[in-house]
PDB file of C-alpha atoms in Angstrom:
ATOM      1  CA  MET A   1     -12.859 -16.082   2.549  1.00  0.00           C
ATOM      2  CA  ASN A   2     -10.293 -18.840   2.229  1.00  0.00           C
ATOM      3  CA  ASN A   3      -7.380 -19.573   4.023  1.00  0.00           C
ATOM      4  CA  LYS A   4      -4.889 -16.996   1.873  1.00  0.00           C
ATOM      5  CA  GLU A   5      -7.386 -14.350   1.962  1.00  0.00           C
ATOM      6  CA  GLN A   6      -8.199 -14.860   5.787  1.00  0.00           C
ATOM      7  CA  MET A   7      -4.436 -14.548   6.329  1.00  0.00           C
ATOM      8  CA  LEU A   8      -3.900 -11.555   4.139  1.00  0.00           C
ATOM      9  CA  ARG A   9      -6.553 -10.074   5.807  1.00  0.00           C
ATOM     10  CA  ASP A  10      -5.276 -10.546   9.447  1.00  0.00           C
ATOM     11  CA  ILE A  11      -1.991  -9.197   8.298  1.00  0.00           C
ATOM     12  CA  GLY A  12      -3.593  -6.128   6.873  1.00  0.00           C
ATOM     13  CA  ILE A  13      -5.313  -5.946  10.297  1.00  0.00           C
ATOM     14  CA  LEU A  14      -1.980  -6.231  12.269  1.00  0.00           C
ATOM     15  CA  ASP A  15      -0.430  -4.126  10.067  1.00  0.00           C
ATOM     16  CA  PHE A  16      -2.596  -1.326  10.485  1.00  0.00           C
ATOM     17  CA  THR A  17      -2.776  -1.573  14.202  1.00  0.00           C
ATOM     18  CA  LEU A  18       1.036  -1.559  14.206  1.00  0.00           C
ATOM     19  CA  ILE A  19       0.951   1.634  12.005  1.00  0.00           C
ATOM     20  CA  GLU A  20      -1.255   3.522  14.493  1.00  0.00           C
ATOM     21  CA  LEU A  21       0.650   2.734  17.383  1.00  0.00           C
ATOM     22  CA  ALA A  22       4.020   3.534  15.821  1.00  0.00           C
ATOM     23  CA  LEU A  23       2.681   6.802  14.826  1.00  0.00           C
ATOM     24  CA  TYR A  24       1.290   7.099  18.509  1.00  0.00           C
ATOM     25  CA  LEU A  25       4.772   6.130  19.979  1.00  0.00           C
ATOM     26  CA  ASP A  26       6.617   8.669  17.721  1.00  0.00           C
ATOM     27  CA  THR A  27       5.513  11.375  19.879  1.00  0.00           C
ATOM     28  CA  HIS A  28       4.919   9.552  23.043  1.00  0.00           C
ATOM     29  CA  PRO A  29       8.050   7.682  23.045  1.00  0.00           C
ATOM     30  CA  TYR A  30       8.110   6.806  26.862  1.00  0.00           C
ATOM     31  CA  ASP A  31       4.650   5.152  26.841  1.00  0.00           C
ATOM     32  CA  THR A  32       5.558   1.899  27.962  1.00  0.00           C
ATOM     33  CA  ASN A  33       2.045   0.618  27.969  1.00  0.00           C
ATOM     34  CA  ALA A  34       1.532   1.749  24.029  1.00  0.00           C
ATOM     35  CA  MET A  35       5.009  -0.186  23.497  1.00  0.00           C
ATOM     36  CA  GLU A  36       3.751  -3.448  25.071  1.00  0.00           C
ATOM     37  CA  TYR A  37       0.957  -3.482  22.567  1.00  0.00           C
ATOM     38  CA  TYR A  38       3.372  -2.784  19.739  1.00  0.00           C
ATOM     39  CA  ASN A  39       5.596  -5.588  20.878  1.00  0.00           C
ATOM     40  CA  HIS A  40       2.610  -8.032  20.940  1.00  0.00           C
ATOM     41  CA  TYR A  41       1.182  -7.356  17.859  1.00  0.00           C
ATOM     42  CA  ASN A  42       4.543  -6.850  16.023  1.00  0.00           C
ATOM     43  CA  ARG A  43       5.593 -10.614  16.874  1.00  0.00           C
ATOM     44  CA  ILE A  44       2.263 -12.122  15.981  1.00  0.00           C
ATOM     45  CA  LYS A  45       2.556 -10.338  12.433  1.00  0.00           C
ATOM     46  CA  THR A  46       6.015 -11.177  11.788  1.00  0.00           C
ATOM     47  CA  GLN A  47       5.082 -14.789  12.389  1.00  0.00           C
ATOM     48  CA  LEU A  48       1.772 -14.633  10.123  1.00  0.00           C
ATOM     49  CA  GLU A  49       4.183 -12.685   7.617  1.00  0.00           C
ATOM     50  CA  ARG A  50       6.924 -15.568   7.388  1.00  0.00           C
ATOM     51  CA  GLU A  51       4.082 -18.224   7.314  1.00  0.00           C
ATOM     52  CA  PHE A  52       2.054 -16.539   4.520  1.00  0.00           C
ATOM     53  CA  SER A  53       5.233 -16.234   2.457  1.00  0.00           C
ATOM     54  CA  ARG A  54       6.339 -19.822   2.819  1.00  0.00           C
ATOM     55  CA  ILE A  55       3.054 -21.254   1.669  1.00  0.00           C
ATOM     56  CA  TYR A  56       1.836 -18.730  -0.572  1.00  0.00           C
ATOM     57  CA  TYR A  57       4.326 -15.870  -1.899  1.00  0.00           C
ATOM     58  CA  PRO A  58       6.467 -13.376  -0.443  1.00  0.00           C
ATOM     59  CA  LEU A  59       4.858  -9.948   0.831  1.00  0.00           C
ATOM     60  CA  LYS A  60       8.508  -8.501   1.140  1.00  0.00           C
ATOM     61  CA  LEU A  61      11.839  -8.708  -0.618  1.00  0.00           C
ATOM     62  CA  SER A  62      13.392 -10.039   2.709  1.00  0.00           C
ATOM     63  CA  LEU A  63      11.187 -13.062   2.497  1.00  0.00           C
ATOM     64  CA  ALA A  64      11.690 -13.824  -1.286  1.00  0.00           C
ATOM     65  CA  GLU A  65      14.533 -16.256  -0.930  1.00  0.00           C
ATOM     66  CA  SER A  66      14.242 -18.663  -3.862  1.00  0.00           C
ATOM     67  CA  ASN A  67      15.439 -21.825  -5.513  1.00  0.00           C
ATOM     68  CA  GLN A  68      13.891 -22.691  -8.774  1.00  0.00           C
ATOM     69  CA  GLU A  69      11.754 -19.522  -9.797  1.00  0.00           C
ATOM     70  CA  TRP A  70      12.065 -16.186  -8.401  1.00  0.00           C
ATOM     71  CA  ARG A  71       9.312 -15.980  -5.916  1.00  0.00           C
ATOM     72  CA  TRP A  72       8.951 -12.108  -5.725  1.00  0.00           C
ATOM     73  CA  GLY A  73       7.856 -11.930  -9.264  1.00  0.00           C
ATOM     74  CA  ALA A  74       5.387 -14.598  -8.834  1.00  0.00           C
ATOM     75  CA  ALA A  75       3.182 -12.589  -6.396  1.00  0.00           C
ATOM     76  CA  PRO A  76      -0.197 -11.181  -7.772  1.00  0.00           C
ATOM     77  CA  LEU A  77      -0.252  -7.493  -8.342  1.00  0.00           C
ATOM     78  CA  PRO A  78      -1.643  -6.187  -5.320  1.00  0.00           C
ATOM     79  CA  TRP A  79      -3.775  -3.476  -7.390  1.00  0.00           C
ATOM     80  CA  GLU A  80      -5.768  -5.993  -9.051  1.00  0.00           C
ATOM     81  CA  GLY A  81      -7.601  -7.471  -6.315  1.00  0.00           C
ATOM     82  CA  VAL A  82      -9.448 -10.683  -6.105  1.00  0.00           C
ATOM     83  CA  CYS A  83     -11.961 -10.003  -8.931  1.00  0.00           C
ATOM     84  CA  GLY A  84      -9.349  -9.410 -11.303  1.00  0.00           C
TER      85      GLY A  84
ATOM     86  CA  MET B   1      15.357   4.611   1.984  1.00  0.00           C
ATOM     87  CA  TRP B   2      12.235   2.493   1.675  1.00  0.00           C
ATOM     88  CA  SER B   3      11.087  -0.794   1.007  1.00  0.00           C
ATOM     89  CA  TYR B   4       7.880  -2.571  -0.839  1.00  0.00           C
ATOM     90  CA  GLU B   5       5.091  -4.807   0.495  1.00  0.00           C
ATOM     91  CA  LYS B   6       3.254  -6.855  -2.265  1.00  0.00           C
ATOM     92  CA  ARG B   7      -0.393  -6.171  -0.813  1.00  0.00           C
ATOM     93  CA  LEU B   8      -2.796  -3.136  -0.423  1.00  0.00           C
ATOM     94  CA  GLN B   9      -3.071  -1.403   3.240  1.00  0.00           C
ATOM     95  CA  PHE B  10      -6.814  -2.405   2.575  1.00  0.00           C
ATOM     96  CA  PRO B  11      -8.301  -4.612   0.140  1.00  0.00           C
ATOM     97  CA  VAL B  12      -9.788  -3.145  -3.124  1.00  0.00           C
ATOM     98  CA  ASN B  13     -12.104  -5.258  -5.197  1.00  0.00           C
ATOM     99  CA  ILE B  14     -14.461  -3.680  -7.612  1.00  0.00           C
ATOM    100  CA  LYS B  15     -16.543  -5.768  -9.440  1.00  0.00           C
ATOM    101  CA  GLU B  16     -18.336  -3.168 -11.633  1.00  0.00           C
ATOM    102  CA  PRO B  17     -16.496  -0.673 -13.595  1.00  0.00           C
ATOM    103  CA  ASN B  18     -17.558   2.877 -13.207  1.00  0.00           C
ATOM    104  CA  ALA B  19     -15.740   5.666 -15.402  1.00  0.00           C
ATOM    105  CA  LYS B  20     -17.924   8.137 -14.208  1.00  0.00           C
ATOM    106  CA  LEU B  21     -16.809   7.738 -10.608  1.00  0.00           C
ATOM    107  CA  ALA B  22     -13.124   7.197 -11.470  1.00  0.00           C
ATOM    108  CA  GLN B  23     -13.089  10.681 -12.724  1.00  0.00           C
ATOM    109  CA  VAL B  24     -13.965  12.149  -9.453  1.00  0.00           C
ATOM    110  CA  ILE B  25     -11.941   9.678  -7.477  1.00  0.00           C
ATOM    111  CA  ILE B  26      -8.765  10.278  -9.380  1.00  0.00           C
ATOM    112  CA  SER B  27      -8.683  13.877  -7.306  1.00  0.00           C
ATOM    113  CA  GLN B  28      -7.886  11.881  -4.456  1.00  0.00           C
ATOM    114  CA  PHE B  29      -4.879  10.352  -6.462  1.00  0.00           C
ATOM    115  CA  GLY B  30      -3.333  13.163  -8.059  1.00  0.00           C
ATOM    116  CA  GLY B  31      -5.212  16.331  -7.025  1.00  0.00           C
ATOM    117  CA  PRO B  32      -4.346  19.147  -4.466  1.00  0.00           C
ATOM    118  CA  ASP B  33      -5.563  17.404  -1.463  1.00  0.00           C
ATOM    119  CA  GLY B  34      -4.648  13.880  -2.765  1.00  0.00           C
ATOM    120  CA  GLU B  35      -2.482  11.156  -1.536  1.00  0.00           C
ATOM    121  CA  LEU B  36       0.342  12.116  -3.922  1.00  0.00           C
ATOM    122  CA  ALA B  37       0.417  15.401  -2.598  1.00  0.00           C
ATOM    123  CA  ALA B  38      -0.172  14.385   1.003  1.00  0.00           C
ATOM    124  CA  SER B  39       3.055  12.165   0.795  1.00  0.00           C
ATOM    125  CA  MET B  40       5.148  14.788  -0.845  1.00  0.00           C
ATOM    126  CA  ARG B  41       4.014  17.330   1.312  1.00  0.00           C
ATOM    127  CA  TYR B  42       5.099  15.567   4.714  1.00  0.00           C
ATOM    128  CA  LEU B  43       8.401  13.913   3.080  1.00  0.00           C
ATOM    129  CA  SER B  44       9.499  17.103   2.055  1.00  0.00           C
ATOM    130  CA  GLN B  45       8.641  19.252   5.202  1.00  0.00           C
ATOM    131  CA  ARG B  46      10.434  16.642   7.377  1.00  0.00           C
ATOM    132  CA  TYR B  47      13.881  18.139   6.738  1.00  0.00           C
ATOM    133  CA  SER B  48      13.167  21.221   8.227  1.00  0.00           C
ATOM    134  CA  MET B  49      11.386  20.314  11.165  1.00  0.00           C
ATOM    135  CA  PRO B  50      13.324  21.222  14.332  1.00  0.00           C
ATOM    136  CA  TYR B  51      11.958  18.642  16.670  1.00  0.00           C
ATOM    137  CA  LYS B  52      13.177  14.874  15.737  1.00  0.00           C
ATOM    138  CA  GLU B  53      10.086  13.174  17.052  1.00  0.00           C
ATOM    139  CA  VAL B  54       7.976  15.498  14.675  1.00  0.00           C
ATOM    140  CA  ALA B  55      10.415  14.595  11.656  1.00  0.00           C
ATOM    141  CA  GLY B  56      10.245  11.040  12.551  1.00  0.00           C
ATOM    142  CA  LEU B  57       6.439  11.102  12.430  1.00  0.00           C
ATOM    143  CA  LEU B  58       6.439  13.102   9.101  1.00  0.00           C
ATOM    144  CA  THR B  59       8.465  10.401   7.703  1.00  0.00           C
ATOM    145  CA  ASP B  60       6.048   7.523   9.183  1.00  0.00           C
ATOM    146  CA  ILE B  61       2.963   9.835   7.812  1.00  0.00           C
ATOM    147  CA  GLY B  62       4.393  10.441   4.534  1.00  0.00           C
ATOM    148  CA  THR B  63       5.275   6.719   3.928  1.00  0.00           C
ATOM    149  CA  GLU B  64       1.753   5.556   4.826  1.00  0.00           C
ATOM    150  CA  GLU B  65       0.435   8.308   2.583  1.00  0.00           C
ATOM    151  CA  LEU B  66       2.211   6.047  -0.049  1.00  0.00           C
ATOM    152  CA  ALA B  67       0.143   3.139   0.848  1.00  0.00           C
ATOM    153  CA  HIS B  68      -2.973   5.369   0.622  1.00  0.00           C
ATOM    154  CA  LEU B  69      -1.996   6.246  -3.137  1.00  0.00           C
ATOM    155  CA  GLU B  70      -1.442   2.667  -3.866  1.00  0.00           C
ATOM    156  CA  MET B  71      -5.073   1.907  -2.755  1.00  0.00           C
ATOM    157  CA  ILE B  72      -6.551   4.940  -4.672  1.00  0.00           C
ATOM    158  CA  GLY B  73      -4.825   4.005  -7.863  1.00  0.00           C
ATOM    159  CA  ALA B  74      -6.358   0.466  -7.499  1.00  0.00           C
ATOM    160  CA  ILE B  75      -9.672   2.127  -7.045  1.00  0.00           C
ATOM    161  CA  VAL B  76      -9.130   4.135 -10.112  1.00  0.00           C
ATOM    162  CA  HIS B  77      -7.787   1.313 -12.124  1.00  0.00           C
ATOM    163  CA  GLN B  78     -10.370  -0.979 -11.180  1.00  0.00           C
ATOM    164  CA  LEU B  79     -13.178   1.494 -11.950  1.00  0.00           C
ATOM    165  CA  THR B  80     -11.760   1.749 -15.364  1.00  0.00           C
ATOM    166  CA  ARG B  81     -10.909  -2.027 -16.202  1.00  0.00           C
ATOM    167  CA  ASN B  82     -12.573  -3.485 -19.152  1.00  0.00           C
ATOM    168  CA  LEU B  83     -14.646  -0.582 -20.327  1.00  0.00           C
ATOM    169  CA  SER B  84     -16.458  -0.568 -23.737  1.00  0.00           C
ATOM    170  CA  MET B  85     -15.705   2.266 -26.395  1.00  0.00           C
ATOM    171  CA  GLU B  86     -19.370   3.282 -25.728  1.00  0.00           C
ATOM    172  CA  GLU B  87     -19.040   3.238 -22.012  1.00  0.00           C
ATOM    173  CA  ILE B  88     -15.799   5.548 -22.418  1.00  0.00           C
ATOM    174  CA  GLU B  89     -17.792   7.997 -24.535  1.00  0.00           C
ATOM    175  CA  LYS B  90     -21.219   8.205 -22.429  1.00  0.00           C
ATOM    176  CA  SER B  91     -19.485   8.651 -19.110  1.00  0.00           C
ATOM    177  CA  GLY B  92     -17.114  11.588 -20.196  1.00  0.00           C
ATOM    178  CA  PHE B  93     -14.028   9.609 -19.562  1.00  0.00           C
ATOM    179  CA  ASP B  94     -13.188  10.063 -23.581  1.00  0.00           C
ATOM    180  CA  LYS B  95     -11.192  13.286 -22.644  1.00  0.00           C
ATOM    181  CA  TYR B  96      -8.981  11.562 -20.268  1.00  0.00           C
ATOM    182  CA  TYR B  97      -8.738   8.376 -22.574  1.00  0.00           C
ATOM    183  CA  VAL B  98      -7.255  10.376 -25.389  1.00  0.00           C
ATOM    184  CA  ASP B  99      -4.298  10.915 -23.679  1.00  0.00           C
ATOM    185  CA  HIS B 100      -3.846   8.371 -21.018  1.00  0.00           C
ATOM    186  CA  THR B 101      -6.084   5.254 -22.093  1.00  0.00           C
ATOM    187  CA  VAL B 102      -6.603   3.261 -19.014  1.00  0.00           C
ATOM    188  CA  GLY B 103      -3.332   4.334 -17.371  1.00  0.00           C
ATOM    189  CA  VAL B 104      -3.556   5.936 -13.945  1.00  0.00           C
ATOM    190  CA  TRP B 105      -1.937   9.308 -14.311  1.00  0.00           C
ATOM    191  CA  PRO B 106      -1.782  11.844 -11.166  1.00  0.00           C
ATOM    192  CA  GLN B 107      -4.389  14.533 -11.960  1.00  0.00           C
ATOM    193  CA  ALA B 108      -7.355  16.566 -10.222  1.00  0.00           C
ATOM    194  CA  ALA B 109     -11.018  15.717 -11.200  1.00  0.00           C
ATOM    195  CA  GLY B 110     -10.813  19.038 -13.349  1.00  0.00           C
ATOM    196  CA  GLY B 111      -7.951  17.817 -15.229  1.00  0.00           C
ATOM    197  CA  ILE B 112      -5.206  19.890 -13.667  1.00  0.00           C
ATOM    198  CA  PRO B 113      -1.976  17.698 -13.785  1.00  0.00           C
ATOM    199  CA  PHE B 114      -0.467  16.883 -10.387  1.00  0.00           C
ATOM    200  CA  ASN B 115       2.210  19.917  -9.470  1.00  0.00           C
ATOM    201  CA  ALA B 116       4.050  20.733  -6.479  1.00  0.00           C
ATOM    202  CA  CYS B 117       2.316  23.976  -6.434  1.00  0.00           C
ATOM    203  CA  GLU B 118      -0.498  22.295  -4.603  1.00  0.00           C
ATOM    204  CA  PHE B 119       1.369  21.893  -1.439  1.00  0.00           C
ATOM    205  CA  GLN B 120       3.762  24.191   0.524  1.00  0.00           C
ATOM    206  CA  VAL B 121       6.951  23.727   2.357  1.00  0.00           C
ATOM    207  CA  LYS B 122       8.153  26.699   4.088  1.00  0.00           C
ATOM    208  CA  GLY B 123      10.695  25.787   6.702  1.00  0.00           C
ATOM    209  CA  ASP B 124       8.405  27.117   9.691  1.00  0.00           C
ATOM    210  CA  ILE B 125       7.038  24.604  11.664  1.00  0.00           C
ATOM    211  CA  ILE B 126       3.777  26.286  12.654  1.00  0.00           C
ATOM    212  CA  THR B 127       3.199  27.254   9.075  1.00  0.00           C
ATOM    213  CA  ASP B 128       3.870  23.878   7.874  1.00  0.00           C
ATOM    214  CA  LEU B 129       1.640  21.967  10.378  1.00  0.00           C
ATOM    215  CA  VAL B 130      -1.092  24.343   9.718  1.00  0.00           C
ATOM    216  CA  GLU B 131      -1.075  23.455   5.901  1.00  0.00           C
ATOM    217  CA  ASP B 132      -0.916  19.829   6.782  1.00  0.00           C
ATOM    218  CA  MET B 133      -4.168  20.376   8.516  1.00  0.00           C
ATOM    219  CA  ALA B 134      -5.593  22.524   5.687  1.00  0.00           C
ATOM    220  CA  ALA B 135      -4.752  19.677   3.435  1.00  0.00           C
ATOM    221  CA  ASP B 136      -5.139  16.465   5.337  1.00  0.00           C
ATOM    222  CA  GLY B 137      -7.553  17.313   8.326  1.00  0.00           C
ATOM    223  CA  THR B 138     -10.358  15.710   7.102  1.00  0.00           C
ATOM    224  CA  THR B 139      -9.903  13.642   4.273  1.00  0.00           C
ATOM    225  CA  ALA B 140      -6.560  11.896   5.529  1.00  0.00           C
TER     226      ALA B 140
ATOM    227  CA  MET C   1       8.960  15.584  24.404  1.00  0.00           C
ATOM    228  CA  GLN C   2       7.482  17.293  27.370  1.00  0.00           C
ATOM    229  CA  GLU C   3       4.062  16.569  28.166  1.00  0.00           C
ATOM    230  CA  ILE C   4       1.491  19.145  28.687  1.00  0.00           C
ATOM    231  CA  LYS C   5      -1.668  19.131  30.421  1.00  0.00           C
ATOM    232  CA  PHE C   6      -3.687  21.613  28.249  1.00  0.00           C
ATOM    233  CA  ASP C   7      -6.952  21.945  30.054  1.00  0.00           C
ATOM    234  CA  ASP C   8      -5.064  22.608  33.606  1.00  0.00           C
ATOM    235  CA  HIS C   9      -2.721  25.516  31.788  1.00  0.00           C
ATOM    236  CA  CYS C  10      -5.320  27.323  29.484  1.00  0.00           C
ATOM    237  CA  GLU C  11      -5.012  30.748  30.654  1.00  0.00           C
ATOM    238  CA  GLN C  12      -0.966  30.650  30.359  1.00  0.00           C
ATOM    239  CA  PHE C  13      -1.261  30.013  26.656  1.00  0.00           C
ATOM    240  CA  PRO C  14      -0.820  33.247  24.850  1.00  0.00           C
ATOM    241  CA  VAL C  15      -3.786  34.375  22.641  1.00  0.00           C
ATOM    242  CA  ALA C  16      -3.880  34.428  18.645  1.00  0.00           C
ATOM    243  CA  MET C  17      -2.068  30.917  18.740  1.00  0.00           C
ATOM    244  CA  ALA C  18      -3.613  27.621  17.999  1.00  0.00           C
ATOM    245  CA  TYR C  19      -3.232  24.583  19.970  1.00  0.00           C
ATOM    246  CA  VAL C  20      -3.857  20.905  19.884  1.00  0.00           C
ATOM    247  CA  PRO C  21      -4.694  18.966  22.810  1.00  0.00           C
ATOM    248  CA  TRP C  22      -2.179  16.077  23.612  1.00  0.00           C
ATOM    249  CA  GLN C  23      -3.260  12.587  22.922  1.00  0.00           C
ATOM    250  CA  ARG C  24      -2.756  10.239  25.648  1.00  0.00           C
ATOM    251  CA  PHE C  25      -2.935   6.374  25.258  1.00  0.00           C
ATOM    252  CA  ASP C  26      -6.243   5.286  26.959  1.00  0.00           C
ATOM    253  CA  LYS C  27      -7.759   2.289  25.092  1.00  0.00           C
ATOM    254  CA  MET C  28      -7.730   0.683  21.484  1.00  0.00           C
ATOM    255  CA  TYR C  29     -10.486  -0.824  19.830  1.00  0.00           C
ATOM    256  CA  GLU C  30     -11.069  -4.256  21.221  1.00  0.00           C
ATOM    257  CA  ASP C  31     -12.110  -5.657  17.913  1.00  0.00           C
ATOM    258  CA  LEU C  32      -8.951  -4.526  15.597  1.00  0.00           C
ATOM    259  CA  GLU C  33     -10.977  -5.821  12.422  1.00  0.00           C
ATOM    260  CA  LYS C  34     -13.504  -3.010  13.285  1.00  0.00           C
ATOM    261  CA  ALA C  35     -10.453  -0.546  13.918  1.00  0.00           C
ATOM    262  CA  TYR C  36      -9.397  -1.527  10.558  1.00  0.00           C
ATOM    263  CA  CYS C  37     -12.524  -0.742   8.712  1.00  0.00           C
ATOM    264  CA  ILE C  38     -13.140   2.429  10.691  1.00  0.00           C
ATOM    265  CA  GLY C  39      -9.796   3.666  10.188  1.00  0.00           C
ATOM    266  CA  THR C  40      -8.193   4.167  13.529  1.00  0.00           C
ATOM    267  CA  ILE C  41      -7.474   2.273  16.415  1.00  0.00           C
ATOM    268  CA  PHE C  42      -8.323   5.021  18.849  1.00  0.00           C
ATOM    269  CA  PRO C  43     -11.999   5.471  19.862  1.00  0.00           C
ATOM    270  CA  GLU C  44     -11.455   9.418  20.567  1.00  0.00           C
ATOM    271  CA  LEU C  45      -9.987   9.473  17.046  1.00  0.00           C
ATOM    272  CA  ASN C  46     -12.924   8.061  15.316  1.00  0.00           C
ATOM    273  CA  LYS C  47     -14.333  11.210  13.680  1.00  0.00           C
ATOM    274  CA  PRO C  48     -16.282  10.610  10.674  1.00  0.00           C
ATOM    275  CA  PHE C  49     -16.910  13.395   7.964  1.00  0.00           C
ATOM    276  CA  THR C  50     -20.245  14.328   7.402  1.00  0.00           C
ATOM    277  CA  GLY C  51     -19.997  17.000   4.885  1.00  0.00           C
ATOM    278  CA  ARG C  52     -20.547  19.850   7.072  1.00  0.00           C
ATOM    279  CA  ARG C  53     -18.723  19.267  10.283  1.00  0.00           C
ATOM    280  CA  CYS C  54     -16.856  16.286  12.326  1.00  0.00           C
ATOM    281  CA  VAL C  55     -18.858  14.256  14.761  1.00  0.00           C
ATOM    282  CA  SER C  56     -17.240  14.946  18.141  1.00  0.00           C
TER     283      SER C  56
END
C-alpha cells in the first residue's frame, strides 16, 4: 500500500468510526464519554482529509479550492477501484 | 441538503469480472431489501417520526445507506467491466445487457425494476420501525 | 431521551408489544481497522449473519 492508499484507508477507518459514534450519539445525546471519542477522532480525520486534499485531490467540495485546473474534477472516480 | 465525498465508504477493487455474480448482487442495489430501498425508506419515514432524536437518526442512517448503494454499484460495475460477448451470453447476462448494456440499473436479481412499493411509510412509529427491521435487520 | 433499564422493569411492560434493549456505550474495538472490516465499532453489535440465525 503506498502513501496515498494508506491515507485513504485511514480516512475510511476514521470516518466509519465517526459515523458509528454519530449514530449512537443520535439517541444518546448526553453520553459525554462517546462524545469525547467523537471529538478526538473527528479532529484527526479533519486534519488527514486536509492533508490528503493538499497532496493528492480534494475528497469534498469544500476542499477543492483551485488555481490553474479545477481540482474537483481531477479526482479519480471512486467506483473504478485501483485495478481499473 | 447533502454533500458528496469522492471515495467509497469501503474500498472495492475487483480484479476478475463475473457477470453471473453481478446478476445476484444487483439485488442489493435495486432489490426490495437493497440499499436504494433502504435509503428511501429511512429518508421518507423521517418526516412523520415524532421524536426529534429518532428523526435525526433516520436521516443519518438513510445517508449512510447511500454510501452503501455506491459501494454495491461499484461492485456490480467492476464485476461487469471488460466482458466479452461470449461471457455475456454464457453467464445469462445477455437478458440484462440487451436493455442496459453495462450500465448499472436499479433492479432486483429477478429483473423486477426498483419500485417504491418495495418499502412502506405509514406515519406510525412502530409500524415504520418494524418495517425497517424486517427489511434491514440482517443485511444492513 | 429517557433511559430505561429494560431488565429491571421487565414485568412492567405490557404483553403483545416488542421491545429493544437500550444500547450502552461500553467499549469500542481497540483495533479500528478490524472494526472497519467487521462493520461495527461496537463488539456487542457484531452479529454475523449465518444464513439461519444470528450469532449472539
